[in-house]
Amino acid sequence: MDAATDTLFFKHSTLGMVRADYKMRITAVNDAFTRITGYSSSEALGQTPRMLSSGKQDPAFYAQMWASIENDGFWSGEIWNRRKNGDIYPELLTIDSITYKGDEHSGFIGVFADISHLKNGSSDLGYLAHHDPLTGLSNRLLLSARLEKSLELVKRNQAKTAVLFIDLDAFKPVNDSLGHTIGDSILIEVANRLSGVVRQADTITRWGGDEFVVVLDVVNSAKNAATVADNIVEALRAEPYIVGDRSVYLGCSVGISIFPEDGGSGEVLVRNADTAMYQAKNLGGNQFCFYKQEMTEAVQDRLLLAGELRGALEANQLELHYQPQYCVRTGKMLGVESLIRWQHPEKGMIPPDQFISIAEETGLIIPIGTWVIETACQQARKWMDTGSLITIAVNVSAKQLTDRNFCNIVETILSETKLPPHLLEIELTESLLIEDIEKSIHIFKSLSGLGINLAIDDFGTGFSSLSYLTQLPVKKLKIDRSFLRKIFSKKADRKLINSIIALGHSLDLKVVTEGVETVEQLNYLRENNCDLAQGYLLSRPVKANNLIIQSYDI
Ligand code: C2E
Ligand code: CA
Ligand code: CA
């Protein structure tokens, strides 16, 4: 092993570790060594491991041990040692001889686990048979024993048990490129971080490879399990894994099953937690998911819908509806927002919330998004040709912006439809902007260079720093309808709307409020100088043929 891995092993392992040179002088010990033996590193350095001798083993035992190290390069077995306070205790010890170039660097590494708790307790289980040699965590056998026991207990108390199945995201490429020794040291570190997150009573198991299972013995509610799962996700990804001069970031996916809802036996619970883990992975990893029967069905439904969506564009099943935006002061209709719908041959009209995310995951959002802009621009040009100059807004998702051709596509559509660019408006959600502000600024500048207007959708939900607003060529803010809904019950939401309007105006932006459903809401917006309003009160989204281009008179 190299020095870097060495350091990591030593520092973090829960196993006691001691390194000695070829003359058997101790050159390094780790924290666990001190915890188990009671000797600090300064007391141990320069001594030989005989300082721990209990006198329980006879010379023949040691002779055999050394013969085996000489012949096989290692020895492994149980041995009794003595702590600084005089207690003797059993440990499971492995000694490896290490040979580097030149005698002065050669020596031995001893790794040991204190197994007194197993010997002292009623348990007569063999340590090796029940533990993972790398991490010292329990193995599958011990897990199933503990899990069955815990289920028995929980049944009597009418409580719940949660099984968390954890799988590291993208561990394989790390393991393949950095080597298995480093991979192993990362797994040890993962085991330590897991131990730091769960309660002592909970069982952590190395299931195999980069998979771990945590059993939360008694949980009051599924929500508690979610909190632990969230802490695990956070603990594994928050800090990088330091290996030598590199730092590697790793996330994990966690699946949760709950007893008794999700299975009556340990085996079923683990299997279902595993299924849920795949769900978390499918959603992009770095998160947790619950197992539910409906969940599995939901995954299948989504897959089916994704397949059908592929053909929907060609089959002309997608259509745009248009929802007018009115000037609050004059009541004049100034523009429309295009909103996509899917006319499914069997399921009827499917709203965008149910398929836009599928389109994003499958990449279909690129052709669909292009179709939306094209159709919207054609429509706006038709209105223009009949004498109505109205702006047309389209919603664009983050995935579309990552397409390098996006600006070119928009430019081509504008020139083919002969729509004056200032009539096209692109709506982007606030959360999307904050994710990568530098990149957003760049793309926004190219788009506004084409003469297009930009609007920030769902404004107020992102809780971002507002300084980005001054850096972006934005023309409009759209206040999320969740704030409007509560203006008469929540003073905070009223204040928020007023501040957004004031903020928008101070930056020379127009402010639109969406989701206007009542006359009172509209009056409120008028009194508070909001520029534009959009909502069911004034008009629902409608097909182009049904759009009445006229002022409202409320
Ligand atoms: P959004 O951009 O926030 O659109 C406003 C949503 O609020 C629309 O739902 C609209 O029908 C609804 N709405 C308007 N007025 C009212 C009202 O007074 N009361 C209530 N309760 N709702 C109102 P819709 O059409 O279902 O669209 C949902 C979301 O789907 C949109 O939210 C937008 O994020 C996304 N979306 C729609 N079309 C497209 C598209 O072409 N491309 C992309 N990427 N996303 C789209
Ligand atoms: Ca929108
Ligand atoms: Ca919105």
Coordinates of C-alpha atoms and ligand atoms in Angstrom, one line a residue:
M1 CA 0.0 0.0 0.0
D2 CA 1.2 3.5 -0.6
A3 CA 1.7 6.2 2.0
A4 CA -1.5 8.0 1.2
T5 CA -3.8 5.0 1.7
D6 CA -1.7 4.1 4.6
T7 CA -2.5 7.4 6.3
L8 CA -6.2 7.1 5.6
F9 CA -6.3 3.6 7.0
F10 CA -4.5 4.6 10.1
K11 CA -6.4 7.7 10.8
H12 CA -10.0 6.6 10.4
S13 CA -10.3 2.9 10.8
T14 CA -12.4 1.6 13.7
L15 CA -9.9 -1.3 13.8
G16 CA -6.8 -1.0 15.9
M17 CA -3.7 -0.6 13.7
V18 CA 0.0 -0.8 14.4
R19 CA 2.9 -0.6 12.2
A20 CA 6.4 -1.9 13.1
D21 CA 9.7 -1.8 11.4
Y22 CA 11.8 -4.9 10.6
K23 CA 13.2 -4.9 14.1
M24 CA 9.7 -5.0 15.5
R25 CA 9.8 -1.5 16.8
I26 CA 6.5 0.3 16.7
T27 CA 6.6 3.2 14.2
A28 CA 2.9 4.2 14.1
V29 CA -0.4 3.4 15.8
N30 CA -3.9 4.8 15.1
D31 CA -6.6 6.3 17.3
A32 CA -8.4 3.0 17.6
F33 CA -5.2 1.4 18.9
T34 CA -5.2 3.9 21.7
R35 CA -8.9 3.4 22.4
I36 CA -8.5 -0.4 22.6
T37 CA -5.2 -0.8 24.4
G38 CA -5.2 2.4 26.5
Y39 CA -1.6 3.3 25.3
S40 CA -1.1 6.7 23.6
S41 CA 1.0 6.8 20.5
S42 CA 3.9 8.4 22.3
E43 CA 3.8 5.6 24.9
A44 CA 3.8 3.0 22.1
L45 CA 6.3 4.4 19.6
G46 CA 9.7 2.7 19.8
Q47 CA 8.3 -0.2 21.9
T48 CA 7.7 -3.7 20.6
P49 CA 4.2 -5.2 20.4
R50 CA 5.3 -7.4 23.4
M51 CA 4.2 -4.5 25.5
L52 CA 0.7 -5.9 25.0
S53 CA 1.5 -9.4 25.8
S54 CA -0.9 -11.1 28.2
G55 CA 1.2 -14.2 29.0
K56 CA -1.8 -16.4 28.0
Q57 CA -0.1 -17.7 24.8
D58 CA 2.9 -20.0 25.1
P59 CA 6.2 -19.7 23.1
A60 CA 5.1 -22.4 20.8
F61 CA 2.1 -20.3 19.8
Y62 CA 4.3 -17.4 18.8
A63 CA 6.8 -19.6 17.0
Q64 CA 4.0 -20.9 14.8
M65 CA 2.8 -17.4 14.2
W66 CA 6.2 -16.2 13.0
A67 CA 6.7 -19.2 10.9
S68 CA 3.4 -18.5 9.2
I69 CA 4.3 -14.8 8.6
E70 CA 7.6 -15.9 7.1
N71 CA 6.1 -18.5 4.8
D72 CA 2.8 -16.9 3.8
G73 CA 3.5 -13.2 4.4
F74 CA 0.7 -13.0 7.0
W75 CA -1.0 -14.5 10.1
S76 CA -4.5 -14.2 11.2
G77 CA -6.2 -15.5 14.3
E78 CA -7.5 -14.8 17.8
I79 CA -5.0 -13.7 20.5
W80 CA -5.3 -12.5 24.1
N81 CA -3.6 -9.2 24.9
R82 CA -3.3 -6.9 27.9
R83 CA -4.5 -3.3 28.1
K84 CA -2.6 -0.6 29.9
N85 CA -5.0 -0.9 32.8
G86 CA -4.1 -4.6 33.2
D87 CA -7.2 -6.1 31.8
I88 CA -6.7 -8.9 29.3
Y89 CA -9.0 -9.0 26.3
P90 CA -9.4 -11.2 23.1
E91 CA -8.6 -9.6 19.8
L92 CA -8.9 -10.8 16.2
L93 CA -5.5 -10.0 14.8
T94 CA -4.0 -10.0 11.3
I95 CA -0.3 -9.4 10.8
D96 CA 1.0 -8.7 7.3
S97 CA 4.7 -8.5 6.5
I98 CA 5.5 -5.7 4.1
T99 CA 8.6 -5.6 2.0
Y100 CA 9.7 -2.5 0.3
K101 CA 12.9 -1.9 -1.5
G102 CA 15.6 -1.8 1.2
D103 CA 15.3 -3.3 4.7
E104 CA 14.9 0.0 6.5
H105 CA 11.4 0.4 5.1
S106 CA 10.2 -3.2 5.5
G107 CA 8.3 -4.3 8.5
F108 CA 4.8 -5.4 9.7
I109 CA 1.3 -4.1 9.9
G110 CA -1.0 -5.4 12.5
V111 CA -4.7 -4.9 12.3
F112 CA -7.0 -6.0 15.2
A113 CA -10.5 -5.8 16.4
D114 CA -11.4 -6.0 20.1
I115 CA -13.8 -8.9 20.3
S116 CA -14.3 -8.9 24.1
H117 CA -17.9 -7.8 23.7
L118 CA -18.6 -11.0 21.8
K119 CA -16.7 -13.2 24.2
N120 CA -18.2 -11.6 27.3
G121 CA -21.8 -11.6 26.1
S122 CA -23.9 -14.6 25.8
S123 CA -23.0 -14.6 22.1
D124 CA -20.9 -17.5 21.1
L125 CA -20.9 -16.4 17.5
G126 CA -17.5 -16.6 15.8
Y127 CA -16.4 -13.1 15.0
L128 CA -15.1 -13.9 11.5
A129 CA -18.2 -15.7 10.5
H130 CA -20.3 -12.6 11.3
H131 CA -18.2 -9.6 10.3
D132 CA -16.8 -8.1 7.2
P133 CA -13.0 -8.3 7.5
L134 CA -12.4 -5.0 5.7
T135 CA -14.7 -2.6 7.6
G136 CA -15.4 -4.6 10.8
L137 CA -19.1 -4.1 10.2
S138 CA -21.5 -6.9 10.6
N139 CA -22.1 -9.1 7.6
R140 CA -25.3 -10.5 6.0
L141 CA -25.5 -13.4 8.4
L142 CA -25.4 -11.2 11.5
L143 CA -27.8 -8.8 9.8
S144 CA -30.5 -11.3 9.2
A145 CA -30.1 -12.6 12.8
R146 CA -30.4 -9.1 14.3
L147 CA -33.2 -8.1 11.9
E148 CA -35.4 -11.1 12.8
K149 CA -34.8 -10.4 16.4
S150 CA -35.7 -6.7 16.0
L151 CA -38.9 -7.6 14.1
E152 CA -39.9 -9.8 17.0
L153 CA -39.4 -7.0 19.4
V154 CA -41.1 -4.4 17.3
K155 CA -44.1 -6.7 16.7
R156 CA -44.7 -6.9 20.5
N157 CA -44.3 -3.1 20.9
Q158 CA -46.3 -2.2 17.8
A159 CA -43.4 0.0 16.7
K160 CA -41.7 0.1 13.3
T161 CA -38.4 -1.0 12.0
A162 CA -36.7 0.6 9.0
V163 CA -34.3 -1.0 6.6
L164 CA -32.0 1.4 4.6
F165 CA -30.2 0.0 1.6
I166 CA -27.3 2.2 0.6
D167 CA -25.3 2.0 -2.6
L168 CA -22.5 4.4 -3.5
D169 CA -23.0 6.3 -6.7
A170 CA -20.3 5.9 -9.3
F171 CA -18.0 3.9 -7.0
K172 CA -17.0 1.5 -9.7
P173 CA -15.1 4.1 -11.9
V174 CA -13.2 5.3 -8.8
N175 CA -12.3 1.8 -7.8
D176 CA -11.2 0.9 -11.4
S177 CA -9.2 4.0 -11.9
L178 CA -7.5 4.5 -8.5
G179 CA -7.1 0.9 -7.7
H180 CA -8.6 -1.5 -5.2
T181 CA -6.4 -0.5 -2.2
I182 CA -7.7 3.1 -2.4
G183 CA -11.2 1.7 -3.1
D184 CA -10.9 -0.3 0.1
S185 CA -9.8 2.7 2.1
I186 CA -12.8 4.7 0.8
L187 CA -15.1 1.8 1.9
I188 CA -13.6 1.9 5.4
E189 CA -14.1 5.7 5.5
V190 CA -17.8 5.2 4.4
A191 CA -18.2 2.6 7.2
N192 CA -16.9 5.2 9.7
R193 CA -19.2 8.0 8.4
L194 CA -22.2 5.6 8.6
S195 CA -21.2 4.8 12.2
G196 CA -21.1 8.5 13.0
V197 CA -24.7 9.0 11.7
V198 CA -26.7 6.2 13.2
R199 CA -27.3 5.3 16.8
Q200 CA -25.2 2.8 18.5
A201 CA -28.1 0.3 18.8
D202 CA -28.7 0.3 15.0
T203 CA -27.0 -2.3 12.9
I204 CA -24.7 -1.3 10.0
T205 CA -23.9 -4.1 7.6
R206 CA -21.6 -4.3 4.7
W207 CA -23.9 -6.1 2.3
G208 CA -21.2 -6.6 -0.3
G209 CA -19.1 -4.5 -2.7
D210 CA -20.1 -0.9 -2.2
E211 CA -23.5 -1.7 -0.7
F212 CA -24.4 -1.2 2.9
V213 CA -27.6 -2.0 4.9
V214 CA -28.6 -0.1 8.0
V215 CA -31.4 -1.4 10.2
L216 CA -33.0 1.2 12.4
D217 CA -34.3 -0.9 15.2
V218 CA -37.2 1.0 16.5
V219 CA -38.5 4.0 14.7
N220 CA -41.7 5.9 15.5
S221 CA -42.5 6.9 12.0
A222 CA -41.4 6.7 8.5
K223 CA -40.4 10.3 8.8
N224 CA -37.6 9.4 11.3
A225 CA -36.2 7.0 8.8
A226 CA -36.2 9.7 6.2
T227 CA -34.3 12.0 8.5
V228 CA -31.6 9.3 9.1
A229 CA -31.5 8.5 5.3
D230 CA -31.0 12.2 4.6
N231 CA -28.2 12.5 7.2
I232 CA -26.5 9.5 5.5
V233 CA -26.7 11.1 2.1
E234 CA -25.3 14.3 3.5
A235 CA -22.6 12.6 5.6
L236 CA -21.3 10.6 2.6
R237 CA -21.2 13.4 0.1
A238 CA -20.5 16.5 2.3
E239 CA -16.7 16.0 2.6
P240 CA -14.4 14.6 -0.1
Y241 CA -12.6 11.3 0.5
I242 CA -8.9 12.2 0.7
V243 CA -6.7 9.7 -1.0
G244 CA -3.1 11.0 -1.3
D245 CA -3.2 14.3 -3.1
R246 CA -6.6 13.7 -4.6
S247 CA -10.0 14.3 -3.2
V248 CA -12.8 12.2 -4.4
Y249 CA -16.4 13.2 -4.0
L250 CA -18.9 10.3 -3.8
G251 CA -22.6 10.3 -3.3
C252 CA -25.0 7.5 -2.5
S253 CA -28.5 6.3 -3.2
V254 CA -30.6 5.1 -0.3
G255 CA -33.8 2.9 -0.5
I256 CA -36.0 2.6 2.6
S257 CA -38.5 -0.1 3.5
I258 CA -40.6 0.0 6.6
F259 CA -41.8 -2.9 8.8
P260 CA -44.6 -3.9 8.8
E261 CA -45.9 -1.9 5.8
D262 CA -43.4 -3.0 3.2
G263 CA -42.7 -6.6 4.2
G264 CA -43.1 -9.1 7.0
S265 CA -39.7 -10.7 7.0
G266 CA -36.1 -9.4 7.0
E267 CA -35.5 -10.9 3.6
V268 CA -38.5 -9.1 1.9
L269 CA -37.6 -5.9 3.7
V270 CA -34.0 -5.9 2.4
R271 CA -35.2 -6.8 -1.1
N272 CA -37.7 -4.0 -1.2
A273 CA -35.3 -1.5 0.2
D274 CA -33.0 -2.5 -2.6
T275 CA -35.7 -1.9 -5.2
A276 CA -36.3 1.6 -3.6
M277 CA -32.6 2.2 -3.8
Y278 CA -32.7 1.7 -7.6
Q279 CA -35.5 4.2 -7.7
A280 CA -33.3 6.8 -5.9
K281 CA -30.5 6.0 -8.4
N282 CA -32.8 6.5 -11.3
L283 CA -33.8 9.9 -10.1
G284 CA -30.1 10.9 -10.3
G285 CA -28.6 9.5 -7.1
N286 CA -27.6 11.4 -4.0
Q287 CA -31.0 11.0 -2.5
F288 CA -33.3 8.5 -0.8
C289 CA -36.6 6.9 -1.8
F290 CA -39.2 4.9 0.0
Y291 CA -40.4 1.5 -1.1
K292 CA -44.1 1.3 -1.8
Q293 CA -46.1 -1.0 -4.0
E294 CA -47.4 2.1 -5.8
M295 CA -43.9 3.3 -6.2
T296 CA -42.9 0.3 -8.3
E297 CA -46.1 0.8 -10.4
A298 CA -45.4 4.5 -10.8
V299 CA -42.0 3.6 -12.2
Q300 CA -43.6 1.3 -14.7
D301 CA -46.2 3.8 -15.7
R302 CA -43.6 6.4 -16.3
L303 CA -41.6 4.0 -18.5
L304 CA -44.7 3.3 -20.5
L305 CA -45.5 7.0 -20.8
A306 CA -41.9 7.8 -21.9
G307 CA -42.3 5.2 -24.7
E308 CA -45.5 6.8 -25.8
L309 CA -44.2 10.3 -25.6
R310 CA -41.5 9.4 -28.1
G311 CA -44.2 9.0 -30.8
A312 CA -46.5 11.8 -29.6
L313 CA -44.7 14.6 -31.5
E314 CA -44.8 12.7 -34.8
A315 CA -48.4 11.6 -34.2
N316 CA -49.4 15.3 -33.8
Q317 CA -50.7 14.7 -30.3
L318 CA -49.0 17.7 -28.7
E319 CA -50.7 21.1 -28.8
L320 CA -50.2 24.5 -27.4
H321 CA -52.8 26.4 -25.5
Y322 CA -52.5 30.2 -24.9
Q323 CA -53.2 32.1 -21.7
P324 CA -53.6 35.8 -22.0
Q325 CA -51.7 38.4 -19.9
Y326 CA -53.4 41.7 -19.4
C327 CA -52.3 45.2 -18.4
V328 CA -53.6 45.6 -14.8
R329 CA -54.1 49.4 -15.3
T330 CA -55.9 49.5 -18.6
G331 CA -57.2 45.9 -18.9
K332 CA -55.7 45.6 -22.3
M333 CA -54.4 42.2 -23.5
L334 CA -50.7 42.5 -24.1
G335 CA -49.5 39.0 -24.5
V336 CA -50.0 35.3 -24.1
E337 CA -48.1 32.4 -22.4
S338 CA -48.0 29.2 -24.4
L339 CA -48.6 26.1 -22.4
I340 CA -48.2 22.6 -23.8
R341 CA -50.8 19.8 -23.6
W342 CA -50.7 16.2 -24.7
Q343 CA -53.8 14.8 -26.3
H344 CA -53.3 11.2 -25.5
P345 CA -55.4 8.9 -27.7
E346 CA -56.7 6.8 -24.7
K347 CA -55.9 8.8 -21.6
G348 CA -57.3 12.1 -22.9
M349 CA -55.6 15.4 -22.1
I350 CA -52.4 15.1 -20.1
P351 CA -51.1 18.3 -18.4
P352 CA -47.4 19.3 -18.7
D353 CA -46.6 18.6 -15.1
Q354 CA -47.1 14.9 -15.9
F355 CA -44.8 14.6 -18.9
I356 CA -42.3 17.5 -19.0
S357 CA -40.0 15.8 -16.5
I358 CA -40.1 12.6 -18.5
A359 CA -39.3 14.6 -21.6
E360 CA -36.3 16.1 -19.7
E361 CA -35.0 12.8 -18.4
T362 CA -35.3 11.1 -21.8
G363 CA -33.8 14.0 -23.8
L364 CA -37.1 14.4 -25.7
I365 CA -37.4 17.9 -24.3
I366 CA -35.0 19.0 -27.1
P367 CA -37.3 18.1 -30.1
I368 CA -40.4 18.9 -28.1
G369 CA -39.0 22.3 -26.9
T370 CA -38.1 23.2 -30.5
W371 CA -41.6 22.3 -31.7
V372 CA -43.0 24.5 -28.9
I373 CA -41.0 27.6 -30.0
E374 CA -41.7 27.0 -33.6
T375 CA -45.4 26.6 -33.1
A376 CA -45.6 29.6 -30.8
C377 CA -43.7 31.8 -33.2
Q378 CA -45.9 30.7 -36.2
Q379 CA -49.0 31.5 -34.2
A380 CA -47.7 34.9 -33.1
R381 CA -46.9 35.7 -36.7
K382 CA -50.4 34.8 -37.7
W383 CA -51.9 37.1 -35.1
M384 CA -49.5 39.8 -36.3
D385 CA -50.7 39.3 -39.9
T386 CA -54.3 39.8 -38.8
G387 CA -53.3 43.1 -37.0
S388 CA -52.7 42.0 -33.4
L389 CA -49.3 42.7 -32.0
I390 CA -49.1 40.5 -29.0
T391 CA -46.0 39.0 -27.3
I392 CA -45.8 35.3 -27.0
A393 CA -44.1 33.7 -24.0
V394 CA -42.7 30.1 -24.1
N395 CA -41.4 28.1 -21.2
V396 CA -37.9 26.7 -21.6
S397 CA -36.4 24.1 -19.4
A398 CA -32.8 23.8 -18.1
K399 CA -32.1 20.8 -20.4
Q400 CA -32.8 22.9 -23.5
L401 CA -30.3 25.6 -22.4
T402 CA -27.6 23.0 -22.1
D403 CA -28.0 22.2 -25.8
R404 CA -25.2 24.1 -27.5
N405 CA -27.4 24.7 -30.5
F406 CA -30.2 26.4 -28.6
C407 CA -29.5 30.0 -29.6
N408 CA -29.1 28.9 -33.3
I409 CA -32.4 27.1 -33.2
V410 CA -34.2 30.1 -31.9
E411 CA -32.5 32.4 -34.4
T412 CA -33.5 30.0 -37.3
I413 CA -37.1 29.8 -36.1
L414 CA -37.3 33.6 -35.9
S415 CA -36.0 34.1 -39.3
E416 CA -38.2 31.4 -40.9
T417 CA -41.4 32.6 -39.2
K418 CA -40.4 36.3 -39.8
L419 CA -41.5 37.1 -36.2
P420 CA -40.0 40.3 -34.9
P421 CA -37.7 39.0 -32.0
H422 CA -39.1 41.4 -29.5
L423 CA -42.5 39.6 -29.7
L424 CA -40.9 36.4 -28.4
E425 CA -40.4 36.0 -24.7
I426 CA -38.6 33.2 -23.0
E427 CA -39.6 32.1 -19.5
L428 CA -37.0 30.5 -17.3
T429 CA -37.6 29.4 -13.7
E430 CA -35.6 31.1 -11.0
S431 CA -34.2 27.8 -9.6
L432 CA -32.7 27.0 -13.0
L433 CA -30.8 30.3 -13.0
I434 CA -29.2 29.9 -9.6
E435 CA -27.9 26.5 -10.4
D436 CA -25.2 27.8 -12.6
I437 CA -25.3 31.6 -12.6
E438 CA -22.2 32.1 -14.7
K439 CA -23.5 29.9 -17.5
S440 CA -27.0 31.5 -17.3
I441 CA -25.5 34.9 -17.7
H442 CA -23.7 33.8 -20.8
I443 CA -26.7 32.2 -22.4
F444 CA -29.0 35.0 -21.4
K445 CA -26.7 37.5 -23.1
S446 CA -26.7 35.5 -26.4
L447 CA -30.5 35.3 -26.3
S448 CA -31.1 38.9 -25.5
G449 CA -28.5 39.7 -28.3
L450 CA -31.1 38.2 -30.7
G451 CA -33.6 40.8 -29.5
I452 CA -35.7 38.3 -27.5
N453 CA -37.1 39.3 -24.1
L454 CA -36.5 37.2 -21.0
A455 CA -38.7 36.6 -18.0
I456 CA -38.0 34.9 -14.7
D457 CA -40.8 32.4 -13.9
D458 CA -41.8 31.3 -10.4
F459 CA -40.0 34.3 -8.9
G460 CA -39.8 34.3 -5.2
T461 CA -39.5 30.5 -4.8
G462 CA -35.7 30.3 -5.3
F463 CA -34.6 32.2 -2.2
S464 CA -31.6 33.3 -4.1
S465 CA -29.4 36.3 -3.7
L466 CA -31.0 39.1 -5.8
S467 CA -27.7 40.5 -7.0
Y468 CA -27.9 38.3 -10.1
L469 CA -30.9 40.3 -11.3
T470 CA -28.7 43.3 -12.1
Q471 CA -26.3 41.1 -14.1
L472 CA -28.9 39.6 -16.3
P473 CA -30.7 41.2 -19.3
V474 CA -34.1 40.3 -17.8
K475 CA -37.3 42.2 -18.7
K476 CA -40.0 40.6 -16.6
L477 CA -40.5 38.9 -13.2
K478 CA -43.4 36.5 -12.8
I479 CA -44.6 36.1 -9.2
D480 CA -45.4 32.5 -8.4
R481 CA -49.1 31.9 -7.9
S482 CA -48.5 30.2 -4.5
F483 CA -47.9 33.7 -3.0
L484 CA -51.1 35.2 -4.5
R485 CA -53.2 32.4 -3.2
K486 CA -52.5 33.4 0.4
I487 CA -52.4 37.2 0.2
F488 CA -55.5 37.7 2.3
S489 CA -54.6 35.1 4.9
K490 CA -50.9 35.6 5.2
K491 CA -49.4 39.0 5.8
A492 CA -45.9 37.7 4.9
D493 CA -47.1 36.8 1.4
R494 CA -48.7 40.2 1.0
K495 CA -45.4 41.8 2.0
L496 CA -43.5 39.6 -0.4
I497 CA -45.6 40.5 -3.4
N498 CA -45.3 44.2 -2.6
S499 CA -41.6 43.9 -2.3
I500 CA -41.2 42.0 -5.5
I501 CA -43.2 44.7 -7.3
A502 CA -41.1 47.4 -5.8
L503 CA -37.9 45.5 -6.5
G504 CA -39.0 44.9 -10.1
H505 CA -39.8 48.5 -10.7
S506 CA -36.5 49.8 -9.2
L507 CA -34.7 47.6 -11.8
D508 CA -37.0 48.8 -14.6
L509 CA -38.7 45.4 -14.9
K510 CA -42.3 44.6 -15.6
V511 CA -44.0 42.4 -12.9
V512 CA -46.6 39.8 -13.8
T513 CA -48.7 38.0 -11.3
E514 CA -50.1 34.6 -12.3
G515 CA -52.9 32.6 -10.9
V516 CA -55.4 35.5 -10.5
E517 CA -58.7 33.8 -9.6
T518 CA -60.7 36.5 -7.8
V519 CA -61.7 40.1 -8.3
E520 CA -60.3 40.9 -4.9
Q521 CA -56.9 39.6 -6.0
L522 CA -57.0 41.7 -9.1
N523 CA -58.0 44.8 -7.2
Y524 CA -55.2 44.2 -4.8
L525 CA -52.7 44.0 -7.7
R526 CA -54.1 47.2 -9.2
E527 CA -53.8 49.0 -5.9
N528 CA -50.2 47.9 -5.6
N529 CA -49.1 48.8 -9.0
C530 CA -48.5 45.3 -10.4
D531 CA -48.1 45.6 -14.2
L532 CA -49.6 42.5 -15.6
A533 CA -52.1 39.8 -14.5
Q534 CA -52.7 36.3 -15.8
G535 CA -55.2 33.8 -14.3
Y536 CA -58.4 31.8 -14.6
L537 CA -60.5 34.9 -13.6
L538 CA -59.5 36.6 -16.8
S539 CA -59.0 33.6 -19.1
R540 CA -58.0 30.0 -18.8
P541 CA -55.4 28.8 -21.3
V542 CA -57.3 28.2 -24.6
K543 CA -56.6 27.0 -28.1
A544 CA -55.5 29.6 -30.6
N545 CA -58.9 29.6 -32.4
N546 CA -60.7 30.3 -29.1
L547 CA -58.5 33.1 -28.0
I548 CA -60.4 36.4 -27.9
I549 CA -58.0 39.3 -28.3
Q550 CA -59.7 42.1 -26.4
S551 CA -59.5 44.0 -23.1
Y552 CA -61.2 42.7 -20.0
D553 CA -63.7 44.8 -18.2
I554 CA -63.8 43.9 -14.5
Ligands
C2E1 P1 -46.0 27.7 -15.2 O1 -45.0 28.2 -16.2 O2 -45.9 28.3 -13.9 O3 -47.4 27.9 -15.9 C1 -48.5 28.4 -15.2 C2 -49.4 27.3 -14.8 O4 -50.5 27.8 -14.0 C3 -50.1 26.7 -16.0 O5 -50.4 25.3 -15.7 C4 -51.5 27.4 -16.0 O6 -52.5 26.7 -16.6 C5 -51.7 27.5 -14.5 N1 -52.6 28.6 -14.2 C6 -52.8 29.8 -14.8 N2 -53.7 30.6 -14.2 C7 -54.1 29.9 -13.2 C8 -55.1 30.1 -12.1 O7 -55.7 31.2 -12.1 N3 -55.2 29.2 -11.2 C9 -54.6 28.0 -11.2 N4 -54.8 27.1 -10.2 N5 -53.7 27.7 -12.2 C10 -53.5 28.6 -13.1 P2 -50.0 24.2 -16.8 O8 -50.4 24.6 -18.1 O9 -50.5 22.9 -16.2 O10 -48.4 24.2 -16.8 C11 -47.7 23.7 -15.7 C12 -46.3 23.9 -15.9 O11 -45.8 23.1 -16.9 C13 -45.9 25.4 -16.3 O12 -45.9 26.1 -15.1 C14 -44.5 25.2 -16.9 O13 -43.5 25.1 -15.9 C15 -44.6 23.8 -17.5 N6 -44.8 23.9 -18.9 C16 -45.9 24.2 -19.6 N7 -45.7 24.2 -21.0 C17 -44.4 24.0 -21.1 C18 -43.5 23.9 -22.3 O14 -43.9 24.1 -23.4 N8 -42.2 23.7 -22.0 C19 -41.7 23.5 -20.8 N9 -40.4 23.2 -20.6 N10 -42.5 23.5 -19.7 C20 -43.8 23.8 -19.8
CA2 CA -44.4 29.9 -17.2
CA3 CA -45.0 30.0 -12.8

